[in-house]
PDB file of C-alpha atoms and ligand atoms in Angstrom:
ATOM      1  CA  UNK A   1     -23.619  39.286  -3.502  1.00  0.00           C
ATOM      2  CA  UNK A   2     -26.651  41.289  -5.148  1.00  0.00           C
ATOM      3  CA  UNK A   3     -27.316  39.407  -8.403  1.00  0.00           C
ATOM      4  CA  UNK A   4     -28.703  41.652 -11.246  1.00  0.00           C
ATOM      5  CA  UNK A   5     -31.538  39.871 -12.974  1.00  0.00           C
ATOM      6  CA  UNK A   6     -33.135  41.153 -16.526  1.00  0.00           C
ATOM      7  CA  UNK A   7     -35.776  38.654 -17.697  1.00  0.00           C
ATOM      8  CA  UNK A   8     -37.678  40.726 -20.571  1.00  0.00           C
ATOM      9  CA  UNK A   9     -35.674  42.335 -23.198  1.00  0.00           C
ATOM     10  CA  UNK A  10     -36.247  42.317 -27.069  1.00  0.00           C
ATOM     11  CA  UNK A  11     -33.631  42.254 -30.295  1.00  0.00           C
ATOM     12  CA  UNK A  12     -33.760  42.860 -33.867  1.00  0.00           C
ATOM     13  CA  UNK A  13     -35.297  39.125 -33.952  1.00  0.00           C
ATOM     14  CA  UNK A  14     -38.629  41.192 -33.199  1.00  0.00           C
ATOM     15  CA  UNK A  15     -39.330  44.761 -32.232  1.00  0.00           C
ATOM     16  CA  UNK A  16     -35.877  45.728 -30.540  1.00  0.00           C
ATOM     17  CA  UNK A  17     -33.078  47.744 -32.427  1.00  0.00           C
ATOM     18  CA  UNK A  18     -29.902  45.892 -31.232  1.00  0.00           C
ATOM     19  CA  UNK A  19     -28.796  42.501 -32.800  1.00  0.00           C
ATOM     20  CA  UNK A  20     -28.668  39.626 -29.955  1.00  0.00           C
ATOM     21  CA  UNK A  21     -24.899  39.731 -29.638  1.00  0.00           C
ATOM     22  CA  UNK A  22     -25.018  43.957 -29.039  1.00  0.00           C
ATOM     23  CA  UNK A  23     -27.817  43.369 -26.512  1.00  0.00           C
ATOM     24  CA  UNK A  24     -25.904  40.864 -24.777  1.00  0.00           C
ATOM     25  CA  UNK A  25     -22.753  42.816 -24.672  1.00  0.00           C
ATOM     26  CA  UNK A  26     -24.730  45.920 -23.246  1.00  0.00           C
ATOM     27  CA  UNK A  27     -26.435  43.800 -20.606  1.00  0.00           C
ATOM     28  CA  UNK A  28     -23.068  42.654 -19.680  1.00  0.00           C
ATOM     29  CA  UNK A  29     -21.678  46.321 -19.408  1.00  0.00           C
ATOM     30  CA  UNK A  30     -24.726  47.491 -17.324  1.00  0.00           C
ATOM     31  CA  UNK A  31     -23.987  44.846 -14.813  1.00  0.00           C
ATOM     32  CA  UNK A  32     -26.734  42.292 -15.429  1.00  0.00           C
ATOM     33  CA  UNK A  33     -25.981  38.879 -14.204  1.00  0.00           C
ATOM     34  CA  UNK A  34     -28.886  36.942 -15.458  1.00  0.00           C
ATOM     35  CA  UNK A  35     -30.365  37.866 -18.779  1.00  0.00           C
ATOM     36  CA  UNK A  36     -33.419  36.830 -20.732  1.00  0.00           C
ATOM     37  CA  UNK A  37     -33.960  37.575 -24.320  1.00  0.00           C
ATOM     38  CA  UNK A  38     -37.880  37.877 -24.870  1.00  0.00           C
ATOM     39  CA  UNK A  39     -38.396  38.367 -28.334  1.00  0.00           C
ATOM     40  CA  UNK A  40     -42.346  38.712 -29.445  1.00  0.00           C
ATOM     41  CA  UNK A  41     -43.393  35.376 -31.022  1.00  0.00           C
ATOM     42  CA  UNK A  42     -39.789  33.959 -31.835  1.00  0.00           C
ATOM     43  CA  UNK A  43     -36.824  32.410 -30.434  1.00  0.00           C
ATOM     44  CA  UNK A  44     -34.932  33.383 -33.579  1.00  0.00           C
ATOM     45  CA  UNK A  45     -32.383  35.323 -31.615  1.00  0.00           C
ATOM     46  CA  UNK A  46     -31.491  33.183 -28.898  1.00  0.00           C
ATOM     47  CA  UNK A  47     -28.709  31.239 -30.550  1.00  0.00           C
ATOM     48  CA  UNK A  48     -27.013  34.408 -31.579  1.00  0.00           C
ATOM     49  CA  UNK A  49     -27.236  35.919 -27.886  1.00  0.00           C
ATOM     50  CA  UNK A  50     -26.076  32.403 -26.582  1.00  0.00           C
ATOM     51  CA  UNK A  51     -22.747  32.361 -28.655  1.00  0.00           C
ATOM     52  CA  UNK A  52     -22.395  35.956 -27.464  1.00  0.00           C
ATOM     53  CA  UNK A  53     -22.970  35.354 -23.732  1.00  0.00           C
ATOM     54  CA  UNK A  54     -20.462  32.408 -23.743  1.00  0.00           C
ATOM     55  CA  UNK A  55     -17.336  33.496 -21.727  1.00  0.00           C
ATOM     56  CA  UNK A  56     -18.946  36.847 -20.722  1.00  0.00           C
ATOM     57  CA  UNK A  57     -19.839  35.926 -17.489  1.00  0.00           C
ATOM     58  CA  UNK A  58     -23.526  36.640 -17.954  1.00  0.00           C
ATOM     59  CA  UNK A  59     -26.075  33.821 -17.485  1.00  0.00           C
ATOM     60  CA  UNK A  60     -28.635  33.550 -20.609  1.00  0.00           C
ATOM     61  CA  UNK A  61     -32.018  32.365 -20.018  1.00  0.00           C
ATOM     62  CA  UNK A  62     -34.169  31.221 -22.850  1.00  0.00           C
ATOM     63  CA  UNK A  63     -37.025  33.577 -23.306  1.00  0.00           C
ATOM     64  CA  UNK A  64     -39.898  34.556 -25.617  1.00  0.00           C
ATOM     65  CA  UNK A  65     -42.846  37.020 -25.461  1.00  0.00           C
ATOM     66  CA  UNK A  66     -46.275  35.258 -26.743  1.00  0.00           C
ATOM     67  CA  UNK A  67     -49.039  37.310 -27.647  1.00  0.00           C
ATOM     68  CA  UNK A  68     -52.151  35.895 -26.340  1.00  0.00           C
ATOM     69  CA  UNK A  69     -56.022  37.175 -26.669  1.00  0.00           C
ATOM     70  CA  UNK A  70     -57.815  36.868 -23.482  1.00  0.00           C
ATOM     71  CA  UNK A  71     -61.149  38.483 -22.384  1.00  0.00           C
ATOM     72  CA  UNK A  72     -61.247  40.550 -25.808  1.00  0.00           C
ATOM     73  CA  UNK A  73     -57.837  41.925 -24.954  1.00  0.00           C
ATOM     74  CA  UNK A  74     -53.999  41.390 -26.188  1.00  0.00           C
ATOM     75  CA  UNK A  75     -51.886  40.008 -23.038  1.00  0.00           C
ATOM     76  CA  UNK A  76     -48.525  39.260 -23.256  1.00  0.00           C
ATOM     77  CA  UNK A  77     -47.060  35.776 -21.660  1.00  0.00           C
ATOM     78  CA  UNK A  78     -43.068  35.533 -21.252  1.00  0.00           C
ATOM     79  CA  UNK A  79     -41.823  32.069 -21.307  1.00  0.00           C
ATOM     80  CA  UNK A  80     -38.319  31.468 -19.378  1.00  0.00           C
ATOM     81  CA  UNK A  81     -36.149  28.471 -19.083  1.00  0.00           C
ATOM     82  CA  UNK A  82     -37.954  26.127 -21.515  1.00  0.00           C
ATOM     83  CA  UNK A  83     -36.103  24.267 -24.538  1.00  0.00           C
ATOM     84  CA  UNK A  84     -36.009  26.405 -27.620  1.00  0.00           C
ATOM     85  CA  UNK A  85     -36.006  22.966 -29.829  1.00  0.00           C
ATOM     86  CA  UNK A  86     -39.643  22.033 -28.561  1.00  0.00           C
ATOM     87  CA  UNK A  87     -41.721  21.238 -31.673  1.00  0.00           C
ATOM     88  CA  UNK A  88     -45.132  22.126 -30.085  1.00  0.00           C
ATOM     89  CA  UNK A  89     -43.776  25.563 -28.913  1.00  0.00           C
ATOM     90  CA  UNK A  90     -42.396  26.189 -32.298  1.00  0.00           C
ATOM     91  CA  UNK A  91     -45.503  25.272 -34.086  1.00  0.00           C
ATOM     92  CA  UNK A  92     -47.421  27.595 -31.940  1.00  0.00           C
ATOM     93  CA  UNK A  93     -44.948  30.558 -32.518  1.00  0.00           C
ATOM     94  CA  UNK A  94     -44.821  29.501 -36.421  1.00  0.00           C
ATOM     95  CA  UNK A  95     -48.570  30.214 -36.579  1.00  0.00           C
ATOM     96  CA  UNK A  96     -48.444  33.355 -34.531  1.00  0.00           C
ATOM     97  CA  UNK A  97     -45.763  34.907 -37.246  1.00  0.00           C
ATOM     98  CA  UNK A  98     -47.812  33.565 -39.955  1.00  0.00           C
ATOM     99  CA  UNK A  99     -50.893  35.545 -38.524  1.00  0.00           C
ATOM    100  CA  UNK A 100     -48.331  38.504 -38.048  1.00  0.00           C
ATOM    101  CA  UNK A 101     -47.300  38.342 -41.727  1.00  0.00           C
ATOM    102  CA  UNK A 102     -51.078  38.578 -42.978  1.00  0.00           C
ATOM    103  CA  UNK A 103     -51.672  41.363 -40.552  1.00  0.00           C
ATOM    104  CA  UNK A 104     -48.769  43.250 -41.737  1.00  0.00           C
ATOM    105  CA  UNK A 105     -50.155  43.397 -45.152  1.00  0.00           C
ATOM    106  CA  UNK A 106     -53.725  44.405 -43.866  1.00  0.00           C
ATOM    107  CA  UNK A 107     -52.289  47.077 -41.849  1.00  0.00           C
ATOM    108  CA  UNK A 108     -50.341  48.252 -45.076  1.00  0.00           C
ATOM    109  CA  UNK A 109     -53.752  47.783 -47.007  1.00  0.00           C
ATOM    110  CA  UNK A 110     -55.504  50.126 -44.460  1.00  0.00           C
ATOM    111  CA  UNK A 111     -53.111  52.752 -44.185  1.00  0.00           C
ATOM    112  CA  UNK A 112     -52.863  52.992 -48.216  1.00  0.00           C
ATOM    113  CA  UNK A 113     -56.874  53.437 -48.192  1.00  0.00           C
ATOM    114  CA  UNK A 114     -56.149  56.245 -45.537  1.00  0.00           C
ATOM    115  CA  UNK A 115     -53.808  57.758 -47.981  1.00  0.00           C
ATOM    116  CA  UNK A 116     -50.427  56.479 -46.569  1.00  0.00           C
ATOM    117  CA  UNK A 117     -48.528  54.773 -49.168  1.00  0.00           C
ATOM    118  CA  UNK A 118     -45.725  52.196 -49.010  1.00  0.00           C
ATOM    119  CA  UNK A 119     -46.080  51.694 -45.252  1.00  0.00           C
ATOM    120  CA  UNK A 120     -45.837  47.909 -45.727  1.00  0.00           C
ATOM    121  CA  UNK A 121     -42.834  48.185 -47.537  1.00  0.00           C
ATOM    122  CA  UNK A 122     -41.405  50.635 -45.112  1.00  0.00           C
ATOM    123  CA  UNK A 123     -42.213  48.560 -42.023  1.00  0.00           C
ATOM    124  CA  UNK A 124     -40.702  45.548 -43.860  1.00  0.00           C
ATOM    125  CA  UNK A 125     -37.578  47.570 -44.139  1.00  0.00           C
ATOM    126  CA  UNK A 126     -37.301  48.402 -40.489  1.00  0.00           C
ATOM    127  CA  UNK A 127     -37.821  44.663 -39.694  1.00  0.00           C
ATOM    128  CA  UNK A 128     -34.795  43.515 -41.701  1.00  0.00           C
ATOM    129  CA  UNK A 129     -36.178  40.191 -42.781  1.00  0.00           C
ATOM    130  CA  UNK A 130     -37.534  39.452 -39.548  1.00  0.00           C
ATOM    131  CA  UNK A 131     -40.897  39.281 -38.126  1.00  0.00           C
ATOM    132  CA  UNK A 132     -42.974  42.805 -38.822  1.00  0.00           C
ATOM    133  CA  UNK A 133     -44.603  44.233 -35.361  1.00  0.00           C
ATOM    134  CA  UNK A 134     -46.672  47.477 -34.987  1.00  0.00           C
ATOM    135  CA  UNK A 135     -43.621  48.964 -33.718  1.00  0.00           C
ATOM    136  CA  UNK A 136     -41.910  48.755 -37.502  1.00  0.00           C
ATOM    137  CA  UNK A 137     -44.844  50.476 -38.927  1.00  0.00           C
ATOM    138  CA  UNK A 138     -44.650  53.071 -36.050  1.00  0.00           C
ATOM    139  CA  UNK A 139     -40.674  53.651 -36.941  1.00  0.00           C
ATOM    140  CA  UNK A 140     -41.811  54.397 -40.521  1.00  0.00           C
ATOM    141  CA  UNK A 141     -44.721  56.666 -39.866  1.00  0.00           C
ATOM    142  CA  UNK A 142     -42.717  58.612 -37.478  1.00  0.00           C
ATOM    143  CA  UNK A 143     -39.882  58.948 -39.868  1.00  0.00           C
ATOM    144  CA  UNK A 144     -42.180  59.855 -42.773  1.00  0.00           C
ATOM    145  CA  UNK A 145     -43.572  62.759 -40.462  1.00  0.00           C
ATOM    146  CA  UNK A 146     -47.118  61.302 -40.107  1.00  0.00           C
ATOM    147  CA  UNK A 147     -46.703  61.667 -36.354  1.00  0.00           C
ATOM    148  CA  UNK A 148     -44.111  63.404 -34.065  1.00  0.00           C
ATOM    149  CA  UNK A 149     -43.099  60.509 -31.657  1.00  0.00           C
ATOM    150  CA  UNK A 150     -43.566  56.915 -30.790  1.00  0.00           C
ATOM    151  CA  UNK A 151     -46.460  57.156 -28.199  1.00  0.00           C
ATOM    152  CA  UNK A 152     -48.339  59.394 -30.393  1.00  0.00           C
ATOM    153  CA  UNK A 153     -48.066  57.422 -33.585  1.00  0.00           C
ATOM    154  CA  UNK A 154     -49.576  54.461 -31.610  1.00  0.00           C
ATOM    155  CA  UNK A 155     -52.588  56.557 -30.357  1.00  0.00           C
ATOM    156  CA  UNK A 156     -53.334  58.050 -33.975  1.00  0.00           C
ATOM    157  CA  UNK A 157     -52.730  55.166 -36.249  1.00  0.00           C
ATOM    158  CA  UNK A 158     -52.192  51.771 -34.642  1.00  0.00           C
ATOM    159  CA  UNK A 159     -54.808  51.137 -31.441  1.00  0.00           C
ATOM    160  CA  UNK A 160     -58.397  49.949 -31.549  1.00  0.00           C
ATOM    161  CA  UNK A 161     -60.418  52.202 -33.570  1.00  0.00           C
ATOM    162  CA  UNK A 162     -57.612  53.865 -35.787  1.00  0.00           C
ATOM    163  CA  UNK A 163     -56.984  53.564 -39.184  1.00  0.00           C
ATOM    164  CA  UNK A 164     -53.864  51.062 -39.262  1.00  0.00           C
ATOM    165  CA  UNK A 165     -55.650  48.894 -36.484  1.00  0.00           C
ATOM    166  CA  UNK A 166     -56.351  45.328 -37.289  1.00  0.00           C
ATOM    167  CA  UNK A 167     -58.033  42.921 -34.764  1.00  0.00           C
ATOM    168  CA  UNK A 168     -57.170  39.474 -34.502  1.00  0.00           C
ATOM    169  CA  UNK A 169     -57.061  36.369 -32.430  1.00  0.00           C
ATOM    170  CA  UNK A 170     -53.621  35.756 -30.971  1.00  0.00           C
ATOM    171  CA  UNK A 171     -52.903  32.380 -28.927  1.00  0.00           C
ATOM    172  CA  UNK A 172     -55.272  31.015 -26.072  1.00  0.00           C
ATOM    173  CA  UNK A 173     -53.996  31.834 -22.791  1.00  0.00           C
ATOM    174  CA  UNK A 174     -54.092  28.179 -21.662  1.00  0.00           C
ATOM    175  CA  UNK A 175     -52.505  26.868 -24.888  1.00  0.00           C
ATOM    176  CA  UNK A 176     -49.337  29.538 -24.536  1.00  0.00           C
ATOM    177  CA  UNK A 177     -48.844  28.457 -21.080  1.00  0.00           C
ATOM    178  CA  UNK A 178     -49.143  25.065 -21.973  1.00  0.00           C
ATOM    179  CA  UNK A 179     -46.384  25.302 -24.722  1.00  0.00           C
ATOM    180  CA  UNK A 180     -44.166  26.704 -22.203  1.00  0.00           C
ATOM    181  CA  UNK A 181     -44.545  24.091 -19.951  1.00  0.00           C
ATOM    182  CA  UNK A 182     -44.495  21.400 -22.310  1.00  0.00           C
ATOM    183  CA  UNK A 183     -41.217  22.789 -23.328  1.00  0.00           C
ATOM    184  CA  UNK A 184     -39.994  22.551 -19.565  1.00  0.00           C
ATOM    185  CA  UNK A 185     -40.235  26.344 -19.013  1.00  0.00           C
ATOM    186  CA  UNK A 186     -42.108  28.746 -16.723  1.00  0.00           C
ATOM    187  CA  UNK A 187     -44.896  31.233 -17.821  1.00  0.00           C
ATOM    188  CA  UNK A 188     -44.905  35.047 -16.613  1.00  0.00           C
ATOM    189  CA  UNK A 189     -47.620  37.297 -17.050  1.00  0.00           C
ATOM    190  CA  UNK A 190     -45.649  40.288 -18.858  1.00  0.00           C
ATOM    191  CA  UNK A 191     -46.091  44.086 -17.523  1.00  0.00           C
ATOM    192  CA  UNK A 192     -49.693  43.231 -15.627  1.00  0.00           C
ATOM    193  CA  UNK A 193     -50.268  46.887 -14.801  1.00  0.00           C
ATOM    194  CA  UNK A 194     -50.453  47.937 -18.441  1.00  0.00           C
ATOM    195  CA  UNK A 195     -53.509  46.239 -19.878  1.00  0.00           C
ATOM    196  CA  UNK A 196     -56.168  48.899 -18.843  1.00  0.00           C
ATOM    197  CA  UNK A 197     -58.384  46.450 -17.123  1.00  0.00           C
ATOM    198  CA  UNK A 198     -60.465  46.719 -13.982  1.00  0.00           C
ATOM    199  CA  UNK A 199     -58.965  45.234 -10.752  1.00  0.00           C
ATOM    200  CA  UNK A 200     -61.590  42.512 -10.972  1.00  0.00           C
ATOM    201  CA  UNK A 201     -60.752  41.396 -14.562  1.00  0.00           C
ATOM    202  CA  UNK A 202     -57.081  41.521 -13.974  1.00  0.00           C
ATOM    203  CA  UNK A 203     -57.704  39.158 -10.752  1.00  0.00           C
ATOM    204  CA  UNK A 204     -59.761  36.828 -13.262  1.00  0.00           C
ATOM    205  CA  UNK A 205     -57.009  36.690 -15.738  1.00  0.00           C
ATOM    206  CA  UNK A 206     -54.281  36.214 -13.065  1.00  0.00           C
ATOM    207  CA  UNK A 207     -56.697  33.356 -11.529  1.00  0.00           C
ATOM    208  CA  UNK A 208     -57.110  31.581 -14.937  1.00  0.00           C
ATOM    209  CA  UNK A 209     -53.349  32.099 -15.657  1.00  0.00           C
ATOM    210  CA  UNK A 210     -52.611  30.325 -12.137  1.00  0.00           C
ATOM    211  CA  UNK A 211     -54.858  27.509 -12.679  1.00  0.00           C
ATOM    212  CA  UNK A 212     -53.226  26.836 -16.273  1.00  0.00           C
ATOM    213  CA  UNK A 213     -49.957  26.608 -14.343  1.00  0.00           C
ATOM    214  CA  UNK A 214     -48.392  29.930 -14.671  1.00  0.00           C
ATOM    215  CA  UNK A 215     -45.723  30.627 -12.609  1.00  0.00           C
ATOM    216  CA  UNK A 216     -45.243  34.230 -11.900  1.00  0.00           C
ATOM    217  CA  UNK A 217     -46.312  38.129 -12.525  1.00  0.00           C
ATOM    218  CA  UNK A 218     -43.927  40.496 -13.780  1.00  0.00           C
ATOM    219  CA  UNK A 219     -43.839  42.600 -10.614  1.00  0.00           C
ATOM    220  CA  UNK A 220     -41.056  44.960 -11.670  1.00  0.00           C
ATOM    221  CA  UNK A 221     -40.981  46.054 -15.085  1.00  0.00           C
ATOM    222  CA  UNK A 222     -39.672  48.978 -16.916  1.00  0.00           C
ATOM    223  CA  UNK A 223     -43.461  50.024 -17.493  1.00  0.00           C
ATOM    224  CA  UNK A 224     -44.154  49.807 -13.903  1.00  0.00           C
ATOM    225  CA  UNK A 225     -44.330  52.670 -11.697  1.00  0.00           C
ATOM    226  CA  UNK A 226     -43.233  51.866  -7.841  1.00  0.00           C
ATOM    227  CA  UNK A 227     -46.641  51.696  -6.717  1.00  0.00           C
ATOM    228  CA  UNK A 228     -47.819  49.451  -9.438  1.00  0.00           C
ATOM    229  CA  UNK A 229     -45.009  47.052  -8.587  1.00  0.00           C
ATOM    230  CA  UNK A 230     -46.205  47.173  -5.134  1.00  0.00           C
ATOM    231  CA  UNK A 231     -49.812  46.345  -6.188  1.00  0.00           C
ATOM    232  CA  UNK A 232     -48.626  43.789  -8.125  1.00  0.00           C
ATOM    233  CA  UNK A 233     -46.549  42.096  -5.744  1.00  0.00           C
ATOM    234  CA  UNK A 234     -49.796  41.737  -3.839  1.00  0.00           C
ATOM    235  CA  UNK A 235     -51.574  40.201  -6.442  1.00  0.00           C
ATOM    236  CA  UNK A 236     -48.899  37.611  -7.123  1.00  0.00           C
ATOM    237  CA  UNK A 237     -48.968  36.661  -3.370  1.00  0.00           C
ATOM    238  CA  UNK A 238     -52.678  36.348  -3.306  1.00  0.00           C
ATOM    239  CA  UNK A 239     -52.360  33.769  -5.941  1.00  0.00           C
ATOM    240  CA  UNK A 240     -49.456  31.870  -4.618  1.00  0.00           C
ATOM    241  CA  UNK A 241     -47.461  33.177  -7.722  1.00  0.00           C
ATOM    242  CA  UNK A 242     -43.865  33.924  -7.757  1.00  0.00           C
ATOM    243  CA  UNK A 243     -42.511  37.667  -9.147  1.00  0.00           C
ATOM    244  CA  UNK A 244     -40.507  38.346 -12.314  1.00  0.00           C
ATOM    245  CA  UNK A 245     -38.192  41.342 -13.204  1.00  0.00           C
ATOM    246  CA  UNK A 246     -37.824  42.835 -16.460  1.00  0.00           C
ATOM    247  CA  UNK A 247     -36.861  46.256 -18.331  1.00  0.00           C
ATOM    248  CA  UNK A 248     -38.644  45.488 -21.759  1.00  0.00           C
ATOM    249  CA  UNK A 249     -35.783  47.201 -23.153  1.00  0.00           C
ATOM    250  CA  UNK A 250     -36.053  47.532 -27.003  1.00  0.00           C
ATOM    251  CA  UNK A 251     -32.915  49.575 -27.610  1.00  0.00           C
ATOM    252  CA  UNK A 252     -31.093  52.799 -26.616  1.00  0.00           C
ATOM    253  CA  UNK A 253     -33.980  55.095 -28.147  1.00  0.00           C
ATOM    254  CA  UNK A 254     -36.191  54.148 -25.312  1.00  0.00           C
ATOM    255  CA  UNK A 255     -33.796  54.984 -22.221  1.00  0.00           C
ATOM    256  CA  UNK A 256     -36.723  54.970 -19.775  1.00  0.00           C
ATOM    257  CA  UNK A 257     -36.710  51.207 -19.764  1.00  0.00           C
ATOM    258  CA  UNK A 258     -32.923  50.495 -19.790  1.00  0.00           C
ATOM    259  CA  UNK A 259     -30.951  47.515 -19.043  1.00  0.00           C
ATOM    260  CA  UNK A 260     -30.310  46.547 -15.572  1.00  0.00           C
ATOM    261  CA  UNK A 261     -31.600  49.742 -14.184  1.00  0.00           C
ATOM    262  CA  UNK A 262     -34.553  48.136 -12.514  1.00  0.00           C
ATOM    263  CA  UNK A 263     -35.462  48.715  -8.812  1.00  0.00           C
ATOM    264  CA  UNK A 264     -35.497  45.396  -6.244  1.00  0.00           C
ATOM    265  CA  UNK A 265     -38.469  43.197  -5.737  1.00  0.00           C
ATOM    266  CA  UNK A 266     -40.810  44.335  -2.997  1.00  0.00           C
ATOM    267  CA  UNK A 267     -39.687  42.327  -0.080  1.00  0.00           C
ATOM    268  CA  UNK A 268     -42.918  40.339   0.369  1.00  0.00           C
ATOM    269  CA  UNK A 269     -42.727  38.913  -3.191  1.00  0.00           C
ATOM    270  CA  UNK A 270     -41.369  35.658  -3.899  1.00  0.00           C
ATOM    271  CA  UNK A 271     -38.709  36.004  -6.722  1.00  0.00           C
ATOM    272  CA  UNK A 272     -39.266  33.432  -9.883  1.00  0.00           C
ATOM    273  CA  UNK A 273     -35.509  32.526  -9.419  1.00  0.00           C
ATOM    274  CA  UNK A 274     -36.100  30.932  -5.997  1.00  0.00           C
ATOM    275  CA  UNK A 275     -37.081  27.990  -8.140  1.00  0.00           C
ATOM    276  CA  UNK A 276     -33.809  27.976 -10.276  1.00  0.00           C
ATOM    277  CA  UNK A 277     -30.898  26.802  -7.949  1.00  0.00           C
ATOM    278  CA  UNK A 278     -29.024  25.490 -10.709  1.00  0.00           C
ATOM    279  CA  UNK A 279     -28.658  29.203 -12.127  1.00  0.00           C
ATOM    280  CA  UNK A 280     -27.612  30.529  -9.312  1.00  0.00           C
ATOM    281  CA  UNK A 281     -24.538  28.524  -8.765  1.00  0.00           C
ATOM    282  CA  UNK A 282     -23.497  29.063 -12.563  1.00  0.00           C
ATOM    283  CA  UNK A 283     -23.050  32.992 -11.799  1.00  0.00           C
ATOM    284  CA  UNK A 284     -19.671  33.523 -11.132  1.00  0.00           C
ATOM    285  CA  UNK A 285     -19.035  35.084  -7.815  1.00  0.00           C
TER     286      UNK A 285
HETATM  287  P1  LIG B   1     -47.194  44.144 -31.964  1.00  0.00           P
HETATM  288  O1  LIG B   1     -47.197  42.917 -31.166  1.00  0.00           O
HETATM  289  O2  LIG B   1     -46.972  43.936 -33.350  1.00  0.00           O
HETATM  290  O3  LIG B   1     -48.997  44.599 -32.093  1.00  0.00           O
HETATM  291  O4  LIG B   1     -46.782  45.445 -31.459  1.00  0.00           O
HETATM  292  C1  LIG B   1     -46.750  45.699 -29.836  1.00  0.00           C
HETATM  293  C2  LIG B   1     -45.588  46.292 -29.562  1.00  0.00           C
HETATM  294  O5  LIG B   1     -45.698  47.679 -29.986  1.00  0.00           O
HETATM  295  C3  LIG B   1     -45.305  46.336 -28.056  1.00  0.00           C
HETATM  296  O6  LIG B   1     -44.487  45.268 -27.665  1.00  0.00           O
HETATM  297  C4  LIG B   1     -44.577  47.531 -28.066  1.00  0.00           C
HETATM  298  O7  LIG B   1     -43.314  47.452 -28.292  1.00  0.00           O
HETATM  299  C5  LIG B   1     -45.267  48.457 -28.649  1.00  0.00           C
HETATM  300  N1  LIG B   1     -46.013  49.387 -28.168  1.00  0.00           N
HETATM  301  C6  LIG B   1     -47.448  49.244 -28.145  1.00  0.00           C
HETATM  302  N2  LIG B   1     -48.082  50.306 -27.770  1.00  0.00           N
HETATM  303  C7  LIG B   1     -47.105  51.441 -27.856  1.00  0.00           C
HETATM  304  C8  LIG B   1     -47.087  52.646 -27.465  1.00  0.00           C
HETATM  305  N3  LIG B   1     -48.202  53.087 -27.058  1.00  0.00           N
HETATM  306  N4  LIG B   1     -46.005  53.524 -27.495  1.00  0.00           N
HETATM  307  C9  LIG B   1     -45.014  52.682 -27.925  1.00  0.00           C
HETATM  308  N5  LIG B   1     -44.729  51.538 -28.069  1.00  0.00           N
HETATM  309  C10 LIG B   1     -45.663  50.684 -28.201  1.00  0.00           C
HETATM  310 MN1  LIG B   2     -42.319  45.290 -28.144  1.00  0.00          MN
HETATM  311 MN1  LIG B   3     -45.416  43.351 -24.184  1.00  0.00          MN
HETATM  312 MN1  LIG B   4     -41.847  43.086 -24.405  1.00  0.00          MN
END
């Protein structure tokens, strides 16, 4: 039996557009067998997702995508299969959300100075009482006509050197991996081909991640080309890491990264689920 894995998705608990229960239903309909909900810096959506998953036949893996600063850049570390009640992990995530709260106000103030009023309130409206990400600012700015689409709005307003960009320190790489491990989970470098790093710098990141106890690279990603997947599979083997698969689905508005529509892992990659014997047996045949 071909088991369909999607181990990187977002809900309204962070910057996705579907509530966790709706995401789970769509994943079931899309033929996903094993799903991880991996919201940015929060596990808030996991309870609703697990209730929706019950009896649906889908196997839900606990997940999170942690914002990390490494080598002067933001890097995302996905955690899978951990205990969401773990106090150290939750304290770390709470600290990141506190920074997010301040950053959102600061982005609002900077956009205000740039002549764009009400952006903080607008972004907050899109976040529906959950954490505020740049994606929520982007949706507001596009809706107000400041930019034609999501790609352009990031480029014009929300990235380094642009009026709504706020630099900051996210989690330390070793600490983020440690939180995930301490909670019994496994750490994955999310979309490793997306960091605009030289090959040398990327391999330094992978080396430090492996030394810290990291488990896998996200080899197949909704944001990777097939060539990038092959390159990342090679890196994973070079560092004795396993390989993960995730769409990075944010909702039906971004159909290029659809649920469960991912290509297979390259043959030479070791799937992250090879270390998950219990999950495999819980999937109904
Ligand atoms: P944040 O963690 O609040 O800084 O927001 C980062 C999120 O913004 C990412 O997880 C993506 O969902 C989104 N994002 C970043 N860059 C872009 C881009 N160029 N186009 C569309 N979405 C982006
Ligand atoms: Mn996102
Ligand atoms: Mn990411
Ligand atoms: Mn993501």
